[in-house]
Amino acid sequence: HGTVIPKVLQSRAFWVFFCFHMIVWLSFRFGLMGKRELDPAADFGLDWKFVGVITSITTFFEVFYSQQCYGRYQTLYKTFRGMIEDSFAFAYLMRVHVGEKSQSSVRLSIRYMILSMFLQVFEMKSVESGEDAIGHAGDHELAGLVKFGLLKPRERDAMAQVHRKHRAITALNWSASFALVGAAESKGPNNIYGTLSQKLFLIRSGQQVIIDTLSLPVPFQYFHLLTTMICANLGLWAFSMGLTDSIFAPVVFFFASLIFIGMMELSSDLSDPFGDDEVDFPVDAWLADCVESLVEIIEGSYPGGTDGMNLAAAEEVAMPREYREMHIFREVTALVQQAVDTGTPPPSPPGRKRGNTSSDSRLMLLEGGEGS
């Protein structure tokens, strides 16, 4: 589980080559094939030097293909995570410079930015499946977003008229519009709207990089040639490794072909990590964490509000300088381990039952609630 081995063992090609190898090996071992076949000059003789040429070329091409797929995998990972980081930066700027002066604009702008990120994922799926229109699939996606509060029915009707590949940027435009309203109402710094727009532009730039990368896979001609080379190589291995009485020949061929086919399967999975394979990105979990963090950024407040901040400032004293001797991490880790060993439950925050979360504030954002 969690490896490419089960996928290879379910491949028909793997077992076809292995069965061919076993037929050759058993035929040679029980005398159905003459010993003269060991002579490279015989009719069915096969010199390992000939096999080595094909193996060397195939190995080079497969390693190159794997490197390209892994590089593509890293690019998609860094770009997608970069979009999430830019969304956090945008939320912090909105919180600091707009904040409670125009909280409704902050909530709307952040909700539309989140909406754009979800629409981006749906667009990636359409690129993967080859869909290129509004279609019924897109309508069901919008209905699902309405169900979870990211779209209002009126907004869904407007978004349904937009081409599927333009919906993510449309949502970003809505976000930018309310960012402008919030910046104007808050009367923040003169360059605040330009700074906010730059963060939205970085998010859109990341979205476009992902779409362009998914739209430009490794050329099919290269993939087809590499597949042909691997089949030829495995066929030659199956025959040449079968010309022996050693019982280790099937074992060696089994693992050699497992590695070769496994590398191809793994590389193909890495080239498109937005699916359901073991190596694919946990996009759903990433977006869920992103939404929760964004809600905490724009809805969270200091305990006691302004009065609590004034009280904290009045009570604050100089921080100690002997942190090197305190060993904070070690001491806290020891306390945690002691509590785990003794089964001591952690103390509950005042006014909150254990297990409760800030889901109310999250629902407030998604449903467009009022109040801070």
CSV table of C-alpha atoms in Angstrom, one decimal:
chain,number,residue,atom,x,y,z
A,1,HIS,CA,0.0,0.0,0.0
A,2,GLY,CA,1.3,3.5,-0.9
A,3,THR,CA,3.7,2.1,-3.5
A,4,VAL,CA,3.6,1.6,-7.2
A,5,ILE,CA,4.1,-2.2,-6.8
A,6,PRO,CA,0.4,-3.1,-6.6
A,7,LYS,CA,-0.3,-1.1,-9.8
A,8,VAL,CA,2.5,-2.9,-11.7
A,9,LEU,CA,1.3,-6.3,-10.5
A,10,GLN,CA,-2.1,-5.5,-11.9
A,11,SER,CA,-0.7,-4.7,-15.2
A,12,ARG,CA,-1.3,-7.3,-18.0
A,13,ALA,CA,1.9,-6.3,-19.8
A,14,PHE,CA,4.0,-7.3,-16.7
A,15,TRP,CA,2.5,-10.8,-16.6
A,16,VAL,CA,2.6,-11.3,-20.4
A,17,PHE,CA,6.4,-10.8,-20.3
A,18,PHE,CA,6.8,-12.9,-17.2
A,19,CYS,CA,4.8,-15.8,-18.6
A,20,PHE,CA,6.9,-15.6,-21.8
A,21,HIS,CA,10.0,-15.7,-19.7
A,22,MET,CA,8.7,-18.8,-17.8
A,23,ILE,CA,7.9,-20.6,-21.0
A,24,VAL,CA,11.4,-20.1,-22.3
A,25,TRP,CA,13.0,-21.0,-19.0
A,26,LEU,CA,11.0,-24.1,-18.5
A,27,SER,CA,11.5,-25.2,-22.1
A,28,PHE,CA,15.2,-24.8,-21.7
A,29,ARG,CA,15.3,-26.5,-18.3
A,30,PHE,CA,13.4,-29.6,-19.4
A,31,GLY,CA,15.2,-30.0,-22.7
A,32,LEU,CA,12.6,-28.7,-25.1
A,33,MET,CA,15.2,-26.2,-26.2
A,34,GLY,CA,18.7,-27.4,-27.1
A,35,LYS,CA,21.9,-26.4,-25.2
A,36,ARG,CA,23.2,-25.1,-28.5
A,37,GLU,CA,20.9,-22.0,-28.1
A,38,LEU,CA,23.5,-20.8,-25.6
A,39,ASP,CA,25.8,-20.2,-28.6
A,40,PRO,CA,25.3,-16.6,-29.8
A,41,ALA,CA,25.9,-17.8,-33.3
A,42,ALA,CA,23.0,-20.4,-33.2
A,43,ASP,CA,19.7,-19.8,-34.9
A,44,PHE,CA,18.0,-18.7,-31.7
A,45,GLY,CA,21.1,-17.7,-29.8
A,46,LEU,CA,21.2,-14.2,-28.3
A,47,ASP,CA,24.4,-12.5,-27.4
A,48,TRP,CA,24.1,-10.4,-24.2
A,49,LYS,CA,26.1,-7.6,-26.0
A,50,PHE,CA,23.1,-7.1,-28.3
A,51,VAL,CA,20.7,-7.0,-25.3
A,52,GLY,CA,23.0,-4.5,-23.5
A,53,VAL,CA,22.8,-2.0,-26.4
A,54,ILE,CA,19.0,-1.9,-26.2
A,55,THR,CA,19.1,-1.9,-22.4
A,56,SER,CA,21.5,1.0,-22.2
A,57,ILE,CA,19.4,3.2,-24.6
A,58,THR,CA,16.2,2.3,-22.9
A,59,THR,CA,17.6,3.1,-19.4
A,60,PHE,CA,18.8,6.5,-20.6
A,61,PHE,CA,15.5,7.4,-22.2
A,62,GLU,CA,13.5,6.2,-19.1
A,63,VAL,CA,15.7,8.0,-16.6
A,64,PHE,CA,15.3,11.2,-18.7
A,65,TYR,CA,11.5,10.7,-18.9
A,66,SER,CA,11.4,10.2,-15.1
A,67,GLN,CA,13.4,13.4,-14.5
A,68,GLN,CA,11.1,15.4,-16.7
A,69,CYS,CA,8.0,14.1,-14.9
A,70,TYR,CA,9.5,14.7,-11.4
A,71,GLY,CA,10.5,18.2,-12.4
A,72,ARG,CA,7.0,18.8,-13.6
A,73,TYR,CA,5.7,17.4,-10.3
A,74,GLN,CA,7.9,19.8,-8.3
A,75,THR,CA,6.8,22.8,-10.4
A,76,LEU,CA,3.2,22.0,-9.9
A,77,TYR,CA,3.7,21.5,-6.1
A,78,LYS,CA,5.6,24.8,-5.6
A,79,THR,CA,3.2,26.7,-7.7
A,80,PHE,CA,0.1,25.4,-6.0
A,81,ARG,CA,1.5,25.9,-2.5
A,82,GLY,CA,2.7,29.4,-3.6
A,83,MET,CA,-0.9,30.3,-4.5
A,84,ILE,CA,-2.0,29.3,-1.0
A,85,GLU,CA,0.8,31.4,0.6
A,86,ASP,CA,-0.2,34.4,-1.6
A,87,SER,CA,-3.8,34.0,-0.4
A,88,PHE,CA,-2.6,34.2,3.2
A,89,ALA,CA,-0.6,37.4,2.4
A,90,PHE,CA,-3.7,38.9,0.7
A,91,ALA,CA,-5.9,38.0,3.8
A,92,TYR,CA,-3.3,39.6,6.2
A,93,LEU,CA,-3.2,42.8,4.2
A,94,MET,CA,-7.0,43.0,4.1
A,95,ARG,CA,-7.2,42.3,7.8
A,96,VAL,CA,-4.5,44.9,8.7
A,97,HIS,CA,-5.4,47.8,6.3
A,98,VAL,CA,-9.2,47.3,5.9
A,99,GLY,CA,-10.1,45.2,8.9
A,100,GLU,CA,-13.2,46.2,10.9
A,101,LYS,CA,-13.7,49.4,9.0
A,102,SER,CA,-15.2,47.5,6.1
A,103,GLN,CA,-15.5,43.9,7.4
A,104,SER,CA,-18.2,43.0,4.9
A,105,SER,CA,-15.8,43.9,2.0
A,106,VAL,CA,-13.1,41.8,3.6
A,107,ARG,CA,-15.4,38.8,3.9
A,108,LEU,CA,-16.7,39.1,0.3
A,109,SER,CA,-13.2,39.6,-1.1
A,110,ILE,CA,-11.8,36.6,0.7
A,111,ARG,CA,-14.8,34.4,-0.2
A,112,TYR,CA,-14.4,35.2,-3.9
A,113,MET,CA,-10.7,34.5,-3.7
A,114,ILE,CA,-11.4,31.1,-2.1
A,115,LEU,CA,-14.0,30.6,-4.8
A,116,SER,CA,-11.4,31.3,-7.5
A,117,MET,CA,-9.1,28.6,-6.1
A,118,PHE,CA,-11.8,26.0,-6.1
A,119,LEU,CA,-12.8,26.9,-9.6
A,120,GLN,CA,-9.2,26.6,-10.5
A,121,VAL,CA,-9.2,23.0,-9.3
A,122,PHE,CA,-12.3,22.2,-11.4
A,123,GLU,CA,-10.6,23.8,-14.4
A,124,MET,CA,-7.6,21.6,-13.9
A,125,LYS,CA,-9.9,18.6,-13.9
A,126,SER,CA,-11.4,19.8,-17.2
A,127,VAL,CA,-8.0,20.1,-18.8
A,128,GLU,CA,-7.2,16.5,-17.6
A,129,SER,CA,-10.4,15.1,-19.0
A,130,GLY,CA,-10.3,17.1,-22.2
A,131,GLU,CA,-13.5,19.1,-21.5
A,132,ASP,CA,-13.5,22.6,-22.9
A,133,ALA,CA,-17.0,24.0,-22.5
A,134,ILE,CA,-19.5,25.1,-19.9
A,135,GLY,CA,-21.4,21.8,-20.0
A,136,HIS,CA,-23.4,20.0,-17.4
A,137,ALA,CA,-20.4,19.1,-15.3
A,138,GLY,CA,-19.6,22.8,-14.8
A,139,ASP,CA,-23.2,23.4,-13.7
A,140,HIS,CA,-23.0,20.7,-11.1
A,141,GLU,CA,-19.8,22.1,-9.8
A,142,LEU,CA,-21.4,25.5,-9.3
A,143,ALA,CA,-24.4,23.9,-7.6
A,144,GLY,CA,-22.0,22.1,-5.2
A,145,LEU,CA,-20.2,25.4,-4.4
A,146,VAL,CA,-23.6,27.0,-3.6
A,147,LYS,CA,-24.3,24.1,-1.2
A,148,PHE,CA,-21.1,24.9,0.7
A,149,GLY,CA,-21.7,28.6,0.8
A,150,LEU,CA,-19.0,29.7,-1.5
A,151,LEU,CA,-21.5,30.9,-4.1
A,152,LYS,CA,-24.9,32.6,-3.7
A,153,PRO,CA,-27.7,31.6,-6.1
A,154,ARG,CA,-27.6,35.0,-7.9
A,155,GLU,CA,-23.8,34.7,-8.3
A,156,ARG,CA,-24.2,31.1,-9.6
A,157,ASP,CA,-26.6,32.3,-12.3
A,158,ALA,CA,-24.0,34.9,-13.4
A,159,MET,CA,-21.1,32.5,-13.2
A,160,ALA,CA,-23.0,29.9,-15.3
A,161,GLN,CA,-22.9,32.2,-18.2
A,162,VAL,CA,-19.1,32.4,-18.1
A,163,HIS,CA,-16.9,29.9,-20.0
A,164,ARG,CA,-15.5,27.3,-17.7
A,165,LYS,CA,-11.9,28.2,-18.2
A,166,HIS,CA,-12.7,31.9,-17.4
A,167,ARG,CA,-14.5,31.3,-14.1
A,168,ALA,CA,-11.5,31.4,-11.8
A,169,ILE,CA,-10.3,34.7,-13.2
A,170,THR,CA,-13.9,36.1,-13.0
A,171,ALA,CA,-14.0,35.2,-9.3
A,172,LEU,CA,-10.7,37.0,-8.8
A,173,ASN,CA,-12.1,40.1,-10.5
A,174,TRP,CA,-15.0,40.0,-8.0
A,175,SER,CA,-12.5,39.7,-5.2
A,176,ALA,CA,-10.5,42.7,-6.5
A,177,SER,CA,-13.6,44.8,-6.8
A,178,PHE,CA,-14.5,44.4,-3.1
A,179,ALA,CA,-10.8,44.8,-2.2
A,180,LEU,CA,-11.1,48.2,-3.9
A,181,VAL,CA,-14.3,49.1,-2.0
A,182,GLY,CA,-12.7,48.1,1.3
A,183,ALA,CA,-9.5,50.0,0.6
A,184,ALA,CA,-11.6,53.1,-0.2
A,185,GLU,CA,-13.8,52.8,2.9
A,186,SER,CA,-10.9,52.2,5.2
A,187,LYS,CA,-8.9,55.2,3.9
A,188,GLY,CA,-5.7,53.2,4.2
A,189,PRO,CA,-2.3,53.9,2.7
A,190,ASN,CA,-2.4,55.3,-0.9
A,191,ASN,CA,-0.6,52.2,-2.3
A,192,ILE,CA,-2.7,49.6,-0.5
A,193,TYR,CA,-4.9,48.8,-3.4
A,194,GLY,CA,-1.9,48.3,-5.6
A,195,THR,CA,-0.4,45.9,-3.1
A,196,LEU,CA,-3.6,43.9,-2.8
A,197,SER,CA,-3.9,43.7,-6.6
A,198,GLN,CA,-0.4,42.5,-6.8
A,199,LYS,CA,-1.2,39.6,-4.5
A,200,LEU,CA,-4.2,38.7,-6.5
A,201,PHE,CA,-2.1,38.9,-9.7
A,202,LEU,CA,0.4,36.4,-8.2
A,203,ILE,CA,-2.5,34.0,-7.4
A,204,ARG,CA,-3.7,34.3,-11.0
A,205,SER,CA,-0.2,33.9,-12.4
A,206,GLY,CA,0.1,30.7,-10.4
A,207,GLN,CA,-3.2,29.4,-11.7
A,208,GLN,CA,-2.1,30.1,-15.3
A,209,VAL,CA,1.3,28.3,-14.7
A,210,ILE,CA,-0.6,25.2,-13.5
A,211,ILE,CA,-3.0,25.2,-16.5
A,212,ASP,CA,-0.2,25.7,-19.0
A,213,THR,CA,1.9,23.0,-17.4
A,214,LEU,CA,-1.0,20.5,-17.5
A,215,SER,CA,-1.7,21.5,-21.1
A,216,LEU,CA,1.9,20.7,-22.2
A,217,PRO,CA,2.7,17.1,-21.2
A,218,VAL,CA,5.6,15.1,-22.5
A,219,PRO,CA,5.1,14.7,-26.3
A,220,PHE,CA,3.2,11.5,-27.1
A,221,GLN,CA,5.7,10.6,-29.7
A,222,TYR,CA,8.4,10.4,-27.0
A,223,PHE,CA,6.2,8.4,-24.7
A,224,HIS,CA,5.2,6.0,-27.5
A,225,LEU,CA,8.9,5.5,-28.5
A,226,LEU,CA,9.9,4.9,-24.9
A,227,THR,CA,7.1,2.4,-24.4
A,228,THR,CA,8.2,0.5,-27.5
A,229,MET,CA,11.8,0.4,-26.3
A,230,ILE,CA,10.7,-0.9,-22.9
A,231,CYS,CA,8.6,-3.7,-24.5
A,232,ALA,CA,11.5,-4.7,-26.8
A,233,ASN,CA,13.9,-4.7,-23.9
A,234,LEU,CA,11.7,-6.8,-21.7
A,235,GLY,CA,11.1,-9.2,-24.5
A,236,LEU,CA,14.8,-9.7,-25.0
A,237,TRP,CA,15.4,-10.0,-21.3
A,238,ALA,CA,12.6,-12.6,-21.0
A,239,PHE,CA,14.3,-14.8,-23.7
A,240,SER,CA,17.9,-14.3,-22.9
A,241,MET,CA,17.4,-14.8,-19.1
A,242,GLY,CA,15.4,-18.0,-19.8
A,243,LEU,CA,18.4,-19.7,-21.4
A,244,THR,CA,19.8,-21.1,-18.2
A,245,ASP,CA,19.2,-23.9,-15.7
A,246,SER,CA,19.5,-21.5,-12.7
A,247,ILE,CA,16.4,-21.3,-10.6
A,248,PHE,CA,17.3,-17.6,-9.9
A,249,ALA,CA,16.6,-16.6,-13.5
A,250,PRO,CA,12.8,-16.0,-12.9
A,251,VAL,CA,13.5,-14.1,-9.7
A,252,VAL,CA,16.0,-11.8,-11.4
A,253,PHE,CA,13.6,-11.2,-14.4
A,254,PHE,CA,10.7,-10.6,-12.0
A,255,PHE,CA,12.4,-7.8,-10.1
A,256,ALA,CA,14.1,-6.3,-13.2
A,257,SER,CA,10.8,-6.0,-15.1
A,258,LEU,CA,9.1,-4.8,-11.9
A,259,ILE,CA,11.6,-2.0,-11.7
A,260,PHE,CA,11.4,-1.0,-15.4
A,261,ILE,CA,7.6,-1.0,-15.6
A,262,GLY,CA,7.3,0.5,-12.1
A,263,MET,CA,9.4,3.5,-13.1
A,264,MET,CA,7.1,4.1,-16.1
A,265,GLU,CA,4.0,3.9,-14.0
A,266,LEU,CA,5.4,6.1,-11.3
A,267,SER,CA,6.6,8.7,-13.9
A,268,SER,CA,3.2,8.8,-15.5
A,269,ASP,CA,1.5,9.4,-12.1
A,270,LEU,CA,3.9,12.2,-11.3
A,271,SER,CA,3.2,13.9,-14.5
A,272,ASP,CA,-0.4,14.7,-13.4
A,273,PRO,CA,-0.6,14.9,-9.6
A,274,PHE,CA,-4.2,16.1,-9.5
A,275,GLY,CA,-6.0,12.8,-9.4
A,276,ASP,CA,-6.6,9.9,-7.1
A,277,ASP,CA,-3.2,8.1,-7.3
A,278,GLU,CA,-1.1,7.5,-4.2
A,279,VAL,CA,1.5,10.2,-5.3
A,280,ASP,CA,-1.1,12.8,-6.1
A,281,PHE,CA,-1.5,16.0,-4.1
A,282,PRO,CA,-4.1,16.0,-1.3
A,283,VAL,CA,-5.7,19.1,-2.9
A,284,ASP,CA,-8.9,18.7,-0.9
A,285,ALA,CA,-7.0,18.7,2.4
A,286,TRP,CA,-4.9,21.6,1.3
A,287,LEU,CA,-7.8,23.8,0.3
A,288,ALA,CA,-9.7,22.8,3.6
A,289,ASP,CA,-6.7,23.9,5.6
A,290,CYS,CA,-6.4,27.1,3.5
A,291,VAL,CA,-10.0,28.0,4.1
A,292,GLU,CA,-9.8,27.5,7.8
A,293,SER,CA,-6.6,29.5,8.1
A,294,LEU,CA,-8.1,32.4,6.0
A,295,VAL,CA,-11.2,32.5,8.2
A,296,GLU,CA,-9.0,32.6,11.3
A,297,ILE,CA,-7.0,35.4,9.8
A,298,ILE,CA,-10.0,37.7,9.0
A,299,GLU,CA,-12.4,36.6,11.8
A,300,GLY,CA,-10.0,36.1,14.7
A,301,SER,CA,-9.6,38.8,17.3
A,302,TYR,CA,-7.6,39.5,20.4
A,303,PRO,CA,-9.2,38.3,23.6
A,304,GLY,CA,-11.3,41.2,25.0
A,305,GLY,CA,-11.0,43.3,21.9
A,306,THR,CA,-9.5,46.8,22.2
A,307,ASP,CA,-9.9,46.8,26.0
A,308,GLY,CA,-8.1,43.5,26.2
A,309,MET,CA,-5.2,44.8,24.0
A,310,ASN,CA,-4.9,47.9,26.3
A,311,LEU,CA,-4.8,45.7,29.4
A,312,ALA,CA,-2.2,43.4,27.8
A,313,ALA,CA,0.0,46.4,26.9
A,314,ALA,CA,-0.2,47.8,30.4
A,315,GLU,CA,0.7,44.4,32.0
A,316,GLU,CA,3.5,43.5,29.6
A,317,VAL,CA,7.0,43.5,31.1
A,318,ALA,CA,10.4,43.0,29.6
A,319,MET,CA,11.1,39.5,28.2
A,320,PRO,CA,13.9,37.5,29.9
A,321,ARG,CA,17.2,37.2,28.2
A,322,GLU,CA,18.2,33.7,29.5
A,323,TYR,CA,16.3,31.7,26.9
A,324,ARG,CA,19.4,29.6,26.1
A,325,GLU,CA,19.2,28.2,29.7
A,326,MET,CA,15.5,27.7,29.7
A,327,HIS,CA,15.3,24.8,27.2
A,328,ILE,CA,11.7,25.6,26.4
A,329,PHE,CA,11.2,23.0,23.7
A,330,ARG,CA,12.7,20.3,25.8
A,331,GLU,CA,10.7,21.2,28.9
A,332,VAL,CA,7.4,21.5,27.0
A,333,THR,CA,8.0,18.2,25.2
A,334,ALA,CA,8.6,16.5,28.5
A,335,LEU,CA,5.4,17.9,30.0
A,336,VAL,CA,3.4,16.7,27.0
A,337,GLN,CA,5.0,13.2,27.1
A,338,GLN,CA,4.2,13.1,30.9
A,339,ALA,CA,0.6,14.0,30.3
A,340,VAL,CA,0.3,11.4,27.5
A,341,ASP,CA,1.8,8.7,29.7
A,342,THR,CA,-0.4,9.5,32.6
A,343,GLY,CA,-3.5,10.0,30.5
A,344,THR,CA,-4.0,13.6,31.8
A,345,PRO,CA,-6.4,15.6,29.5
A,346,PRO,CA,-5.2,19.0,28.5
A,347,PRO,CA,-6.9,22.0,30.2
A,348,SER,CA,-10.0,23.4,28.4
A,349,PRO,CA,-10.0,27.1,27.4
A,350,PRO,CA,-12.4,29.1,29.6
A,351,GLY,CA,-15.8,29.4,28.1
A,352,ARG,CA,-15.3,26.6,25.5
A,353,LYS,CA,-16.2,23.0,25.7
A,354,ARG,CA,-13.5,20.5,24.8
A,355,GLY,CA,-13.7,19.5,21.1
A,356,ASN,CA,-15.4,22.7,20.1
A,357,THR,CA,-13.8,24.6,17.2
A,358,SER,CA,-14.2,28.0,15.5
A,359,SER,CA,-16.6,26.5,13.0
A,360,ASP,CA,-19.2,29.2,13.7
A,361,SER,CA,-16.9,31.9,12.4
A,362,ARG,CA,-16.1,29.8,9.3
A,363,LEU,CA,-19.8,29.4,8.6
A,364,MET,CA,-20.2,33.1,9.1
A,365,LEU,CA,-17.7,33.8,6.3
A,366,LEU,CA,-19.1,31.2,3.9
A,367,GLU,CA,-22.6,32.2,4.5
A,368,GLY,CA,-21.8,36.0,4.4
A,369,GLY,CA,-22.8,36.6,8.0
A,370,GLU,CA,-22.7,40.0,9.6
A,371,GLY,CA,-20.8,41.2,12.7
A,372,SER,CA,-17.2,40.9,13.8
